[in-house]
Coordinates of C-alpha atoms in Angstrom, one line a residue:
Chain A
G6 CA -26.1 47.3 -27.9
A7 CA -27.1 44.0 -29.4
V8 CA -30.8 43.3 -29.9
V9 CA -32.8 40.2 -29.4
S10 CA -36.3 40.3 -30.8
Q11 CA -39.2 38.0 -30.1
H12 CA -42.4 37.6 -32.1
P13 CA -45.2 37.7 -31.4
S14 CA -45.2 39.8 -28.3
R15 CA -48.7 38.6 -27.5
V16 CA -50.7 35.6 -28.7
I17 CA -54.1 34.2 -27.7
C18 CA -55.0 30.8 -28.9
K19 CA -57.6 28.1 -28.4
S20 CA -56.9 25.1 -26.3
G21 CA -55.4 22.3 -28.4
T22 CA -53.8 24.4 -31.0
S23 CA -50.0 24.9 -31.5
V24 CA -48.2 28.2 -31.2
K25 CA -44.8 29.2 -32.5
I26 CA -42.7 31.9 -30.9
E27 CA -39.6 33.2 -32.7
C28 CA -36.5 34.6 -31.2
R29 CA -34.0 36.5 -33.4
S30 CA -30.6 38.0 -32.7
L31 CA -30.8 41.0 -34.9
D32 CA -27.2 42.2 -35.2
F33 CA -25.1 39.3 -34.0
Q34 CA -24.9 35.5 -34.5
A35 CA -25.9 33.4 -31.5
T36 CA -24.9 29.8 -31.4
T37 CA -26.7 29.5 -28.0
M38 CA -30.1 30.8 -27.0
F39 CA -32.1 30.1 -23.9
W40 CA -35.8 29.8 -23.4
Y41 CA -37.5 30.8 -20.1
R42 CA -41.0 30.7 -18.8
Q43 CA -42.2 33.2 -16.2
F44 CA -45.5 33.0 -14.3
P45 CA -47.0 36.1 -12.6
K46 CA -45.0 37.3 -9.6
Q47 CA -42.4 34.6 -10.1
S48 CA -38.8 34.5 -11.4
L49 CA -37.7 33.3 -14.8
M50 CA -37.5 29.5 -15.1
L51 CA -35.1 28.1 -17.5
M52 CA -36.8 25.7 -19.9
A53 CA -34.1 24.7 -22.4
T54 CA -30.9 25.6 -24.0
S55 CA -31.0 25.9 -27.7
N56 CA -27.8 25.2 -29.7
E57 CA -27.6 26.0 -33.4
G58 CA -27.4 22.8 -35.5
S59 CA -28.1 20.4 -32.7
K60 CA -30.9 19.3 -30.4
A61 CA -31.9 21.5 -27.5
T62 CA -31.1 20.6 -24.0
Y63 CA -34.2 20.6 -21.8
E64 CA -34.4 21.2 -18.1
Q65 CA -35.8 18.5 -15.8
G66 CA -39.5 18.5 -15.9
V67 CA -39.9 20.3 -19.2
E68 CA -41.6 18.1 -21.8
K69 CA -39.5 18.1 -25.0
D70 CA -42.4 16.9 -27.1
K71 CA -44.6 19.7 -25.9
F72 CA -42.2 22.5 -26.2
L73 CA -40.4 22.0 -29.5
I74 CA -37.3 24.0 -30.0
N75 CA -35.6 24.6 -33.3
H76 CA -32.4 26.5 -33.8
A77 CA -31.9 26.2 -37.5
S78 CA -29.7 29.3 -38.0
L79 CA -27.3 31.4 -36.1
T80 CA -29.9 34.2 -35.7
L81 CA -33.1 32.3 -35.1
S82 CA -34.5 30.0 -32.5
T83 CA -38.2 29.0 -32.4
L84 CA -40.3 27.6 -29.5
T85 CA -43.4 25.8 -30.5
V86 CA -46.0 25.0 -27.8
T87 CA -47.8 22.0 -29.1
S88 CA -51.4 21.3 -28.2
A89 CA -51.5 24.2 -25.9
H90 CA -53.7 24.1 -22.8
P91 CA -54.7 26.9 -20.3
E92 CA -51.9 25.9 -17.9
D93 CA -49.4 26.7 -20.7
S94 CA -50.4 30.4 -20.5
S95 CA -47.3 32.2 -19.4
F96 CA -44.7 34.8 -20.4
Y97 CA -42.0 33.2 -22.5
I98 CA -38.6 34.9 -22.8
C99 CA -35.6 34.1 -24.9
S100 CA -32.1 35.2 -24.5
A101 CA -28.9 34.9 -26.6
I102 CA -25.2 35.1 -26.0
Q103 CA -23.0 37.4 -27.9
G104 CA -19.4 36.4 -27.7
Q105 CA -18.2 33.9 -25.2
G106 CA -16.7 33.5 -21.7
A107 CA -15.8 36.4 -19.6
T108 CA -16.4 38.8 -22.4
G109 CA -19.6 37.3 -23.5
E110 CA -22.8 39.2 -23.0
L111 CA -26.4 38.0 -22.5
F112 CA -29.2 39.8 -24.2
F113 CA -32.9 39.1 -23.6
G114 CA -35.9 39.4 -25.9
E115 CA -38.9 41.5 -25.0
G116 CA -40.9 38.4 -24.1
S117 CA -44.0 36.8 -25.6
R118 CA -47.2 36.5 -23.6
L119 CA -49.2 33.4 -24.4
T120 CA -52.8 33.1 -23.3
V121 CA -54.6 29.8 -24.0
L122 CA -58.3 29.9 -23.8
Chain B
L27 CA -23.7 28.1 -10.9
A28 CA -23.4 29.6 -7.5
K29 CA -26.8 29.9 -5.7
T30 CA -27.8 33.5 -4.9
T31 CA -30.0 34.8 -2.1
Q32 CA -31.6 38.2 -2.2
P33 CA -34.3 39.9 -0.2
I34 CA -37.7 39.2 -1.7
S35 CA -38.8 42.8 -1.6
M36 CA -37.7 46.3 -0.7
D37 CA -39.4 49.7 -0.5
S38 CA -38.0 53.1 -0.8
Y39 CA -38.8 56.7 -1.7
E40 CA -37.9 58.9 -4.6
G41 CA -34.6 60.6 -4.3
Q42 CA -33.2 58.0 -1.9
E43 CA -30.2 55.7 -2.5
V44 CA -31.2 52.1 -2.6
N45 CA -28.8 49.2 -1.8
I46 CA -29.8 45.6 -2.7
T47 CA -27.5 42.9 -1.3
C48 CA -27.0 39.5 -2.8
S49 CA -25.4 36.6 -1.0
H50 CA -23.4 34.0 -3.1
N51 CA -21.4 32.1 -0.5
N52 CA -20.2 29.4 -2.9
I53 CA -19.0 31.7 -5.7
A54 CA -16.2 30.2 -7.7
T55 CA -12.9 31.9 -8.6
N56 CA -13.8 32.4 -12.2
D57 CA -17.4 33.6 -11.5
Y58 CA -18.6 37.1 -12.4
I59 CA -21.5 38.9 -10.7
T60 CA -24.2 40.4 -13.0
W61 CA -27.3 42.3 -12.1
Y62 CA -30.4 42.5 -14.3
Q63 CA -33.5 44.7 -14.0
Q64 CA -37.0 43.5 -15.1
F65 CA -40.1 45.6 -15.6
P66 CA -43.5 43.8 -15.8
S67 CA -44.1 42.1 -19.2
Q68 CA -40.6 42.8 -20.4
G69 CA -37.4 40.8 -20.7
P70 CA -34.6 41.4 -18.2
R71 CA -32.2 44.2 -18.9
F72 CA -28.5 44.3 -18.0
I73 CA -27.6 46.8 -15.4
I74 CA -24.0 46.1 -14.3
Q75 CA -21.4 43.4 -14.0
G76 CA -18.3 43.0 -11.8
Y77 CA -15.7 40.7 -10.5
K78 CA -14.2 42.4 -7.5
T79 CA -14.1 45.7 -5.6
K80 CA -16.3 48.4 -7.2
V81 CA -17.8 49.0 -10.6
T82 CA -19.7 52.0 -11.5
N83 CA -21.6 52.9 -14.7
E84 CA -24.2 55.6 -15.6
V85 CA -27.0 53.9 -13.8
A86 CA -25.6 52.0 -10.8
S87 CA -22.7 50.9 -8.7
L88 CA -21.7 47.4 -7.7
F89 CA -19.8 46.8 -4.5
I90 CA -18.0 43.5 -4.1
P91 CA -16.1 42.8 -0.8
A92 CA -12.7 41.0 -0.9
D93 CA -14.2 37.6 -0.1
R94 CA -16.7 38.0 -3.0
K95 CA -19.4 36.1 -1.0
S96 CA -21.8 38.9 -1.4
S97 CA -22.4 41.9 -3.6
T98 CA -24.4 45.1 -3.3
L99 CA -26.2 46.9 -6.1
S100 CA -26.4 50.6 -5.3
L101 CA -29.0 52.8 -7.1
P102 CA -28.4 56.5 -6.5
R103 CA -31.4 58.8 -6.1
V104 CA -34.1 56.4 -7.3
S105 CA -37.2 57.5 -9.1
L106 CA -40.6 55.9 -9.6
S107 CA -39.3 54.4 -12.8
D108 CA -36.8 52.3 -10.9
T109 CA -39.7 50.2 -9.5
A110 CA -38.8 46.7 -10.9
V111 CA -37.5 43.3 -10.0
Y112 CA -33.7 43.1 -9.7
Y113 CA -31.9 39.8 -10.2
C114 CA -28.4 38.9 -9.1
L115 CA -26.7 36.2 -11.2
V116 CA -23.3 34.6 -10.6
G117 CA -21.5 32.6 -13.2
P118 CA -18.3 32.1 -15.2
G119 CA -19.2 34.2 -18.2
Y120 CA -21.3 33.0 -21.1
S121 CA -20.8 30.1 -23.5
S122 CA -22.8 27.3 -25.0
A123 CA -22.1 25.4 -21.7
S124 CA -23.6 28.2 -19.6
K125 CA -26.8 27.6 -17.7
I126 CA -28.2 30.9 -16.8
I127 CA -30.4 30.3 -13.7
F128 CA -32.3 33.1 -12.1
G129 CA -32.9 33.3 -8.4
S130 CA -36.0 34.8 -6.8
G131 CA -35.0 38.4 -7.4
T132 CA -35.8 41.5 -5.3
R133 CA -39.0 43.4 -6.0
L134 CA -38.2 47.1 -5.5
S135 CA -41.1 49.5 -5.0
I136 CA -40.4 53.2 -5.1
R137 CA -42.9 55.6 -3.6
P138 CA -43.4 59.3 -4.2

């Protein structure tokens, strides 16, 4: 099946620094990708919808200036956590749609664990 | 998207059949039902998808009654490796207009 890859899988950074997480669709083109955040023992929380060539759509309560999303190509979306703080430590997961509508399929990346010291 | 309700957790033993039910009372006519499995520190993995009646694949079965207001994921003869969180999602397929919202999921624990 289709593969969505995230990089890095783990990252540790100091408070105040910025961290970029990449999400790639390896064998298909994805006009739409989604970014989620997941805290321990909790469900996935949708942060934003990333559309190739246009601005991302952020969910209510998610700071667009803090979580910068860029979807510059049909196979790559990036999430940059700017000026990270310990409360940003979380598991970040991306997903991408292959196809559309009833025949579309949703594939998830392996996730990226961010730890801010 | 239709809101879903699942049990928070379930326990079972190896070799047993496990059935996880999801309620989606306001499911729309064009909505599909999809189940995902998630292991710790991994992204969700697709298990099965259906629209009505019964769907079966190599890992699970999905039972959907005629009114489609609920669905049941059936895992035959579970093993320890089936310990995971299972999510039920309901939506009209995927497109740039989709908003894939996860419910609380069901944390399944399998014991020896």
